[in-house]
mmCIF file of C-alpha atoms and ligand atoms in Angstrom:
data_model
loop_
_atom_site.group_PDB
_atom_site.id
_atom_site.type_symbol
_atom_site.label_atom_id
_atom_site.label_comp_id
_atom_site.label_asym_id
_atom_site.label_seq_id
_atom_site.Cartn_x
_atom_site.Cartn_y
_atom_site.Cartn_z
ATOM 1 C CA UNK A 1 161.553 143.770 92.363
ATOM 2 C CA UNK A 2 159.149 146.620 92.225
ATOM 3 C CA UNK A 3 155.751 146.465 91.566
ATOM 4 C CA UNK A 4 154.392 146.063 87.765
ATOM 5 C CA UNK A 5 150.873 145.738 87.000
ATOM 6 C CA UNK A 6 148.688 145.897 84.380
ATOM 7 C CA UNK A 7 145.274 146.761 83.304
ATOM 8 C CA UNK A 8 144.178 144.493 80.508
ATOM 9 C CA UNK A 9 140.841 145.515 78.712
ATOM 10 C CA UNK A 10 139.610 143.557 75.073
ATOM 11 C CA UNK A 11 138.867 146.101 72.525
ATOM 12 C CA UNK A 12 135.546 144.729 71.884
ATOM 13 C CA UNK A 13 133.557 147.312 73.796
ATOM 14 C CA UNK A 14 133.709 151.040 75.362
ATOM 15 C CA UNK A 15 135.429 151.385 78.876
ATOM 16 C CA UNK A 16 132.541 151.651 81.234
ATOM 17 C CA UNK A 17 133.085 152.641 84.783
ATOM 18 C CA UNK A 18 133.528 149.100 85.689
ATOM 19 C CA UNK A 19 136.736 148.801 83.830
ATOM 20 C CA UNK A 20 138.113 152.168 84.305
ATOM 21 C CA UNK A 21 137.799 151.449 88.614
ATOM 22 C CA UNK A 22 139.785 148.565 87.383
ATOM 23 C CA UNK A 23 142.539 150.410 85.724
ATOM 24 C CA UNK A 24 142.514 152.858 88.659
ATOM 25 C CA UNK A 25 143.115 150.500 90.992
ATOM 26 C CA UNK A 26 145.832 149.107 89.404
ATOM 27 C CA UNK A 27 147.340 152.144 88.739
ATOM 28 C CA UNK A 28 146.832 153.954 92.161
ATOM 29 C CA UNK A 29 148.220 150.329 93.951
ATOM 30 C CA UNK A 30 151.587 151.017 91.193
ATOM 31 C CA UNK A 31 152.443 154.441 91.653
ATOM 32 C CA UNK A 32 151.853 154.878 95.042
ATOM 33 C CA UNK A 33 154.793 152.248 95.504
ATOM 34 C CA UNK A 34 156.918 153.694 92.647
ATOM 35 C CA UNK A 35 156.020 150.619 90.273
ATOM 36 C CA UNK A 36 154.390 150.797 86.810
ATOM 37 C CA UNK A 37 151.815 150.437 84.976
ATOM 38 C CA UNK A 38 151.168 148.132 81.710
ATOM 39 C CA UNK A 39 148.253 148.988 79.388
ATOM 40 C CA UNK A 40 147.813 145.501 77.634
ATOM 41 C CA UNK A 41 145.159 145.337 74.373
ATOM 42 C CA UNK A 42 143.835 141.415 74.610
ATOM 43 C CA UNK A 43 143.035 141.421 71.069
ATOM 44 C CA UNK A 44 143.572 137.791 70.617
ATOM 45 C CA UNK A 45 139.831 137.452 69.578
ATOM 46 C CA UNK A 46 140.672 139.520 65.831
ATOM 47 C CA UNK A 47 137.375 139.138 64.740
ATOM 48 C CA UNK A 48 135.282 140.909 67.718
ATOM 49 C CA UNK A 49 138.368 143.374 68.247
ATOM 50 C CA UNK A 50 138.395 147.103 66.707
ATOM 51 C CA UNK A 51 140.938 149.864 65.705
ATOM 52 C CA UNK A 52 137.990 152.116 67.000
ATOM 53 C CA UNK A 53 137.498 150.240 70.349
ATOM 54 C CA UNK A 54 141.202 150.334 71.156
ATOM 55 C CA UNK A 55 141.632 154.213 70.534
ATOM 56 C CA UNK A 56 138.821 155.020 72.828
ATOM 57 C CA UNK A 57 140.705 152.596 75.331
ATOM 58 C CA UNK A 58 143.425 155.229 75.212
ATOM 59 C CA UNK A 59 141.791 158.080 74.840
ATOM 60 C CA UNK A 60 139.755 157.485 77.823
ATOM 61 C CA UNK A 61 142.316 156.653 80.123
ATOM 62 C CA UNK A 62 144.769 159.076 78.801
ATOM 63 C CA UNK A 63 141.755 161.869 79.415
ATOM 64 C CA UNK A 64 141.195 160.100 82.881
ATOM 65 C CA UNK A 65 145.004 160.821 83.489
ATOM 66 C CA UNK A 66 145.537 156.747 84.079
ATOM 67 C CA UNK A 67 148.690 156.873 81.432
ATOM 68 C CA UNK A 68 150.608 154.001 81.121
ATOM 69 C CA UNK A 69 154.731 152.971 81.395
ATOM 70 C CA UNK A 70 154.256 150.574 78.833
ATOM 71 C CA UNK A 71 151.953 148.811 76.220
ATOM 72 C CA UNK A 72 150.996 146.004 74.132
ATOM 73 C CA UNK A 73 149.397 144.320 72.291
ATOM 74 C CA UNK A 74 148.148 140.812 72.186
ATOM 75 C CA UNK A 75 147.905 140.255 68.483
ATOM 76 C CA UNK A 76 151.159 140.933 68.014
ATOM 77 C CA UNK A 77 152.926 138.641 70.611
ATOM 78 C CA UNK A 78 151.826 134.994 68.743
ATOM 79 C CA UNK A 79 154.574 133.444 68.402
ATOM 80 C CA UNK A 80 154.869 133.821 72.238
ATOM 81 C CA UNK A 81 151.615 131.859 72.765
ATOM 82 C CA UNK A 82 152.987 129.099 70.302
ATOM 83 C CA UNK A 83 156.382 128.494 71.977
ATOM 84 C CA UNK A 84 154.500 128.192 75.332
ATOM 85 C CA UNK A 85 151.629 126.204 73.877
ATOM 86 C CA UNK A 86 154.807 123.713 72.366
ATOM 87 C CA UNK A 87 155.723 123.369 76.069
ATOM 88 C CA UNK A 88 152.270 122.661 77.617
ATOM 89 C CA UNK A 89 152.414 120.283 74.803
ATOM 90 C CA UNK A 90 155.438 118.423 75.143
ATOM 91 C CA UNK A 91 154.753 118.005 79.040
ATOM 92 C CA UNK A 92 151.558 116.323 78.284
ATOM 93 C CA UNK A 93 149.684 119.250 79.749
ATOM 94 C CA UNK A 94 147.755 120.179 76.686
ATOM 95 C CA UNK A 95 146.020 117.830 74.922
ATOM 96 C CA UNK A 96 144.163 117.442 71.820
ATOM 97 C CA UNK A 97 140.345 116.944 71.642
ATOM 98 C CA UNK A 98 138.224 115.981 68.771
ATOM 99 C CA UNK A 99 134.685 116.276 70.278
ATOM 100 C CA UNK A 100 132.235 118.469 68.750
ATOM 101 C CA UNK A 101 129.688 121.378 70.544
ATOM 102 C CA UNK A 102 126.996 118.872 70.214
ATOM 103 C CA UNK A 103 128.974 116.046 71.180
ATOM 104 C CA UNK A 104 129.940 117.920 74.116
ATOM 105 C CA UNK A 105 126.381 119.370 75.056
ATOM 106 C CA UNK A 106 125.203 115.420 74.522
ATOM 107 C CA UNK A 107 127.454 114.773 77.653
ATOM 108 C CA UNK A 108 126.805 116.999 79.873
ATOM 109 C CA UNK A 109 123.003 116.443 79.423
ATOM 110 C CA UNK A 110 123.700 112.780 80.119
ATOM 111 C CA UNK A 111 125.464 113.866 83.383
ATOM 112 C CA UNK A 112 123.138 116.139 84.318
ATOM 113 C CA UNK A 113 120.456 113.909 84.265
ATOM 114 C CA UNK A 114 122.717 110.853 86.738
ATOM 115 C CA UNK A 115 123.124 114.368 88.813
ATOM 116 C CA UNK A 116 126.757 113.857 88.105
ATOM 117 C CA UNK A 117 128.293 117.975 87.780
ATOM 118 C CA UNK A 118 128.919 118.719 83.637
ATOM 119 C CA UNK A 119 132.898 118.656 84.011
ATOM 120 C CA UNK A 120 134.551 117.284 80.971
ATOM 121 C CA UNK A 121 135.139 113.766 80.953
ATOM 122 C CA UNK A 122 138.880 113.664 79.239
ATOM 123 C CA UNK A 123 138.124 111.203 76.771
ATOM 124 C CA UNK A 124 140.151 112.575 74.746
ATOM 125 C CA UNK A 125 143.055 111.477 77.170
ATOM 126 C CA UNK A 126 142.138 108.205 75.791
ATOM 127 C CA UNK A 127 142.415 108.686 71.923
ATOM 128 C CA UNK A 128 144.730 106.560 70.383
ATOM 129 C CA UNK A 129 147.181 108.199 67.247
ATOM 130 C CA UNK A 130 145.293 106.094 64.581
ATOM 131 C CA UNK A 131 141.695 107.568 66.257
ATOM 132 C CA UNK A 132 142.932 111.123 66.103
ATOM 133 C CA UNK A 133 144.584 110.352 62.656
ATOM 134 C CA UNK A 134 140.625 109.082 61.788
ATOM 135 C CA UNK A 135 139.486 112.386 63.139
ATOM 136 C CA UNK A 136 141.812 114.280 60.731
ATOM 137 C CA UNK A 137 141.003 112.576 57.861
ATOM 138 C CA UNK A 138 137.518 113.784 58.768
ATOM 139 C CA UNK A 139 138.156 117.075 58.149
ATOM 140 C CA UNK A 140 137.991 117.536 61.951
ATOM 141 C CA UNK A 141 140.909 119.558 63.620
ATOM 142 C CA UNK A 142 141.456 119.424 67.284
ATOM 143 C CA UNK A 143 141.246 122.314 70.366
ATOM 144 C CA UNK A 144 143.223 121.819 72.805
ATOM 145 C CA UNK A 145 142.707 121.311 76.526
ATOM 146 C CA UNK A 146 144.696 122.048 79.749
ATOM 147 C CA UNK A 147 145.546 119.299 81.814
ATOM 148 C CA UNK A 148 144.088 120.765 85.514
ATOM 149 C CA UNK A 149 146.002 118.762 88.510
ATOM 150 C CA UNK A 150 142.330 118.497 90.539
ATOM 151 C CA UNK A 151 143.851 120.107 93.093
ATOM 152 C CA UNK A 152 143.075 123.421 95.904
ATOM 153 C CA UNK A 153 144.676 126.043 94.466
ATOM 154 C CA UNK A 154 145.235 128.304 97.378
ATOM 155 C CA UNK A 155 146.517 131.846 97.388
ATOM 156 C CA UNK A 156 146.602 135.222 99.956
ATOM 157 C CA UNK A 157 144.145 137.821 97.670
ATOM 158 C CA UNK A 158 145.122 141.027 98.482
ATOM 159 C CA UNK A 159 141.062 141.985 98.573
ATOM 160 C CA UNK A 160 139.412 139.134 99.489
ATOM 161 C CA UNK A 161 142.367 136.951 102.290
ATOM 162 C CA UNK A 162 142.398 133.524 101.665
ATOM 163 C CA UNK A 163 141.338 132.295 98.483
ATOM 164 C CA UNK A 164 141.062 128.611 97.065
ATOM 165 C CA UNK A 165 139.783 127.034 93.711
ATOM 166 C CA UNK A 166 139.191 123.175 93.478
ATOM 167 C CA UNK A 167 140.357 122.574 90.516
ATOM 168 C CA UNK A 168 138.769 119.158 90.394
ATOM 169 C CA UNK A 169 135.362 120.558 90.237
ATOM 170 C CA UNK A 170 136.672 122.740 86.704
ATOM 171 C CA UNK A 171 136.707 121.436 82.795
ATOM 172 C CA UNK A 172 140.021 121.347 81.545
ATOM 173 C CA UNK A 173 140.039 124.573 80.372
ATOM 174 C CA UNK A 174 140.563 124.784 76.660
ATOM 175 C CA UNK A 175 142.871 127.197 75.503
ATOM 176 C CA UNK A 176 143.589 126.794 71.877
ATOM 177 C CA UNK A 177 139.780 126.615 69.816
ATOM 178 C CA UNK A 178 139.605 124.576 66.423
ATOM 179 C CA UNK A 179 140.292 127.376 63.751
ATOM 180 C CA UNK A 180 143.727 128.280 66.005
ATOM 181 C CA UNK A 181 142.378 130.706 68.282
ATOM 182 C CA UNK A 182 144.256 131.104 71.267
ATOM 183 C CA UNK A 183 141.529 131.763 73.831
ATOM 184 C CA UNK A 184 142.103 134.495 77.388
ATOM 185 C CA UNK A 185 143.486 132.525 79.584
ATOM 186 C CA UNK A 186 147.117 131.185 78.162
ATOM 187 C CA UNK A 187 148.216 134.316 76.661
ATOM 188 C CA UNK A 188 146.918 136.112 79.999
ATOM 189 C CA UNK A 189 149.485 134.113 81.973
ATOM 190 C CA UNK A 190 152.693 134.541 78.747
ATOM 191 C CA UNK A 191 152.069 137.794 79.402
ATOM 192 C CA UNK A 192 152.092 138.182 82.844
ATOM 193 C CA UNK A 193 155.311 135.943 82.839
ATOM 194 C CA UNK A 194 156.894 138.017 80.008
ATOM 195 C CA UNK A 195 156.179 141.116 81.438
ATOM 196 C CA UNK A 196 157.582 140.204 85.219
ATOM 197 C CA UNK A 197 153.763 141.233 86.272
ATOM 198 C CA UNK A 198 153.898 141.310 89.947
ATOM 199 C CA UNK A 199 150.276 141.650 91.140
ATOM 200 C CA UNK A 200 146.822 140.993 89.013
ATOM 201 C CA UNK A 201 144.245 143.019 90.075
ATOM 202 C CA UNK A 202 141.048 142.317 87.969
ATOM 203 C CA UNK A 203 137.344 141.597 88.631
ATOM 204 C CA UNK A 204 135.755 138.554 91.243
ATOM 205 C CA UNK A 205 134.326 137.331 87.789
ATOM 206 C CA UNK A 206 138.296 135.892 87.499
ATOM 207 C CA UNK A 207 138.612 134.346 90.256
ATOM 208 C CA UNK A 208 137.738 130.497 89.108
ATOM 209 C CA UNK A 209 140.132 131.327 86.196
ATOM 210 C CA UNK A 210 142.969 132.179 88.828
ATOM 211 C CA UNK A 211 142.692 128.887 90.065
ATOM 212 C CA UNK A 212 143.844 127.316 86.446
ATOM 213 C CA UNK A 213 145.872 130.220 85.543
ATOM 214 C CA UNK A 214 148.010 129.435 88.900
ATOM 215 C CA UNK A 215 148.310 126.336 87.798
ATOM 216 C CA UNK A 216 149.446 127.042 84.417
ATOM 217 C CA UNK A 217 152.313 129.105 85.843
ATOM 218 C CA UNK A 218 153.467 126.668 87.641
ATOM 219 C CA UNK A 219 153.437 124.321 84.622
ATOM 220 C CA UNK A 220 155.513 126.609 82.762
ATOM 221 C CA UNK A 221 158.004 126.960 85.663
ATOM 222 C CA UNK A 222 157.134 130.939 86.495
ATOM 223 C CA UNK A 223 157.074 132.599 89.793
ATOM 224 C CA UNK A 224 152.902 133.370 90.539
ATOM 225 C CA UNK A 225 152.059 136.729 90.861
ATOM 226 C CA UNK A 226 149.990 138.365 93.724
ATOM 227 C CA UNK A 227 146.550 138.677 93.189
ATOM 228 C CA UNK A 228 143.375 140.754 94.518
ATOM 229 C CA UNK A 229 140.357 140.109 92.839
ATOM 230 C CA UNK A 230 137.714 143.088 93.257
ATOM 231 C CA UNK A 231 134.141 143.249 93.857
ATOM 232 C CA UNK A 232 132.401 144.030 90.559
ATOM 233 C CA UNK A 233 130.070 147.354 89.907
ATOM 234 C CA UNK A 234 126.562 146.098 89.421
ATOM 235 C CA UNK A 235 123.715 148.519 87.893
ATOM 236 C CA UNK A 236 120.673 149.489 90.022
ATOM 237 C CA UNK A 237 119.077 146.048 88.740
ATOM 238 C CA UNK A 238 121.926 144.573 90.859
ATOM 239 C CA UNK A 239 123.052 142.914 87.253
ATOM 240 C CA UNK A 240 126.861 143.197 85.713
ATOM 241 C CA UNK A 241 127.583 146.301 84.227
ATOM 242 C CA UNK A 242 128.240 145.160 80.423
ATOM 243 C CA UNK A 243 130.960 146.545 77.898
ATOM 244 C CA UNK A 244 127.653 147.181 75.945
ATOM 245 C CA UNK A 245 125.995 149.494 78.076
ATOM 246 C CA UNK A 246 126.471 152.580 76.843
ATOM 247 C CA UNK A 247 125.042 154.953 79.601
ATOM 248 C CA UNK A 248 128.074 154.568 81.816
ATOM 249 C CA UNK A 249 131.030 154.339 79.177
ATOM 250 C CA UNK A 250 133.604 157.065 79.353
ATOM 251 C CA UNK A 251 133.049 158.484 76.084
ATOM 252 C CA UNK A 252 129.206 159.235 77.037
ATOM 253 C CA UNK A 253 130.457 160.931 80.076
ATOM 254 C CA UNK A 254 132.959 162.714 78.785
ATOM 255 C CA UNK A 255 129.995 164.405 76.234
ATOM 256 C CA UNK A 256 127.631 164.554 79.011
ATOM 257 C CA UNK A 257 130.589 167.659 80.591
ATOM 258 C CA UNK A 258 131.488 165.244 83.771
ATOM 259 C CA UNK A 259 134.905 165.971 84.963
ATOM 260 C CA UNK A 260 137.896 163.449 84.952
ATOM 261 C CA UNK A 261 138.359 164.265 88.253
ATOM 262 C CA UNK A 262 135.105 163.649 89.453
ATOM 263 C CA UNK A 263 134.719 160.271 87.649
ATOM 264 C CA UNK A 264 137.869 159.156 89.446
ATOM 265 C CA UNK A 265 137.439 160.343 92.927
ATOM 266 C CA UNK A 266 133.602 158.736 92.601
ATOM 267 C CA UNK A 267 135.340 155.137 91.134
ATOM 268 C CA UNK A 268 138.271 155.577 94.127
ATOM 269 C CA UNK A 269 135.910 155.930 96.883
ATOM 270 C CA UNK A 270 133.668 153.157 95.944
ATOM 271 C CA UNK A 271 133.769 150.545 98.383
ATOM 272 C CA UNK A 272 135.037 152.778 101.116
ATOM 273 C CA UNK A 273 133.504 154.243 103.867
ATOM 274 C CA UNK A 274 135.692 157.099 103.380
ATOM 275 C CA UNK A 275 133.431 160.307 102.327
ATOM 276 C CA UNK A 276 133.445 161.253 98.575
ATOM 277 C CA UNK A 277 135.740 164.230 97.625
ATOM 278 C CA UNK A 278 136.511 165.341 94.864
ATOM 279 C CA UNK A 279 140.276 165.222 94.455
ATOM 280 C CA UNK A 280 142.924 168.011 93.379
ATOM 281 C CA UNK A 281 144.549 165.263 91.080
ATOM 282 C CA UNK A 282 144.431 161.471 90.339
ATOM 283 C CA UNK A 283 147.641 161.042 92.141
ATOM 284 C CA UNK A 284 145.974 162.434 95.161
ATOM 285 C CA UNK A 285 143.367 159.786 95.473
ATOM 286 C CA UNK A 286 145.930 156.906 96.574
HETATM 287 N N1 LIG B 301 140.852 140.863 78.935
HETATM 288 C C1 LIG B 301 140.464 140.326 80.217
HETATM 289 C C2 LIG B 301 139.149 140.957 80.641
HETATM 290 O O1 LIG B 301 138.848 142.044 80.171
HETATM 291 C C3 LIG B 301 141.562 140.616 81.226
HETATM 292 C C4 LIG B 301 141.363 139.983 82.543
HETATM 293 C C5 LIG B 301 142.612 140.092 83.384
HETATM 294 O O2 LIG B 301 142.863 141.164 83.909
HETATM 295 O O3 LIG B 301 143.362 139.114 83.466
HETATM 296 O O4 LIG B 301 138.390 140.370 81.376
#
């Protein structure tokens, strides 16, 4: 199979440098082996996500010269999320909770405090159907939580070697909120399944997430991709570089006169030892 991979920003925010070295690496890793490249819009959150926010996405990579084979977009896949969510459902992997914020914050003080770590307890494992039928007639309606195995989740990273995640000492993830919302991590993985994603390549801030989304593959009977989990960008402060920071976005660069050359040759080098050139074309930098 050859290789497919996809760069998979949330229009909620400009592309900053961070993202774009991202999408470069993904895309440089693809063409250099003859694969392709996905451009995939997680707009599942439709209240934080923009028309405006997802046109810059592709006007900055198409400007950068990172075009895509193919694209979509979360909001409009669904009914994908729901036939998979039926599944995790019927296998008793994702389960219904009632508790509250509060409730929840009540507990993990209470842990805290016996030095116990905050993990979720699963009480909700324990509901009978006449308690959760009592929680209904509340007015309460449930999220729902992943069923982790408590396991090591081991896999090869293609940037960092050998990786594990306990996934005993993780919540059950949740992946459906109260008002419906499916949350990152299950349509990340539908996706990635629907799409025949071979490698994610994404930020180290995913890594703990791989652990759960490897085992939510496997739960839904799917091969598991390759993964290589980069080393983030931090500012001078040594701090994240945020969505929100608008000194570094693409769009402020591209009014500032920087080339698209020279912002990709910088973003390809970084991390290297290999002296900074400016390449003759993006395709050059792989
Ligand atoms: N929308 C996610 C993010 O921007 C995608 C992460 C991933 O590549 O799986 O963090």
């Amino acid at each position: 199979m050859s290789v497919k991979v996809r760069f998979a920003p949330s229009p909620t925010g400009k592309l900053h440098v961070g993202n774009v070295r991202t999408a470069l690496v993904n895309w440089l890793f693809a063409k250099g082996q003859g694969g392709s490249f996905v451009l995939r819009i997680d707009d599942t959150d439709l209240a934080r996500s923009t028309q405006e926010f997802e046109d810059g996405i592709e006007t900055d990579l198409t400007w950068l010269g990172l075009v895509w084979d193919e694209r979509y977009n979360q909001s409009k896949r669904f009914d994908r999320y729901e036939e998979a969510a039926a599944r995790l459902k019927a296998s008793g992997r994702l389960y219904a909770c009632y508790e509250t914020s509060e409730e929840l914050d009540r507990r993990r003080k209470v842990q805290l405090s016996r030095g116990l770590p905050p993990i979720y307890d699963r009480a909700a494992l324990e509901l009978t159907e006449a308690e959760k039928a009592a929680y209904e007639a509340e007015g309460r309606r449930p999220h729902w939580r992943f069923k982790l195995e408590g396991k090591r989740v081991a896999w090869e990273d293609l940037a960092r070697g050998h990786a594990e995640v306990d996934t005993a000492s993780m919540s059950d993830p949740v992946l459906i909120r109260e008002d419906g919302l499916f949350l990152y991590t299950l349509p990340s993985v539908v996706d990635d399944i629907d799409m025949d994603i071979t490698h994610i390549i994404r930020g180290e801030d995913h890594v703990t997430n791989t652990g759960a989304q490897i085992e939510i593959f496997e739960a839904l009977d799917a091969k598991v991709p390759g993964f290589a989990h980069m080393p983030l960008l931090v500012g001078a402060d040594g701090a994240a570089l945020s969505k929100r920071l608008g000194s570094l976005s693409i769009s402020d660069m591209r009014d500032q006169g920087y080339e698209p050359i020279a912002i990709t040759s910088h973003l390809g080098k970084i991390g290297t030892s290999d002296n900074l050139e400016i390449a003759a074309s993006v395709e050059a930098l792989g």
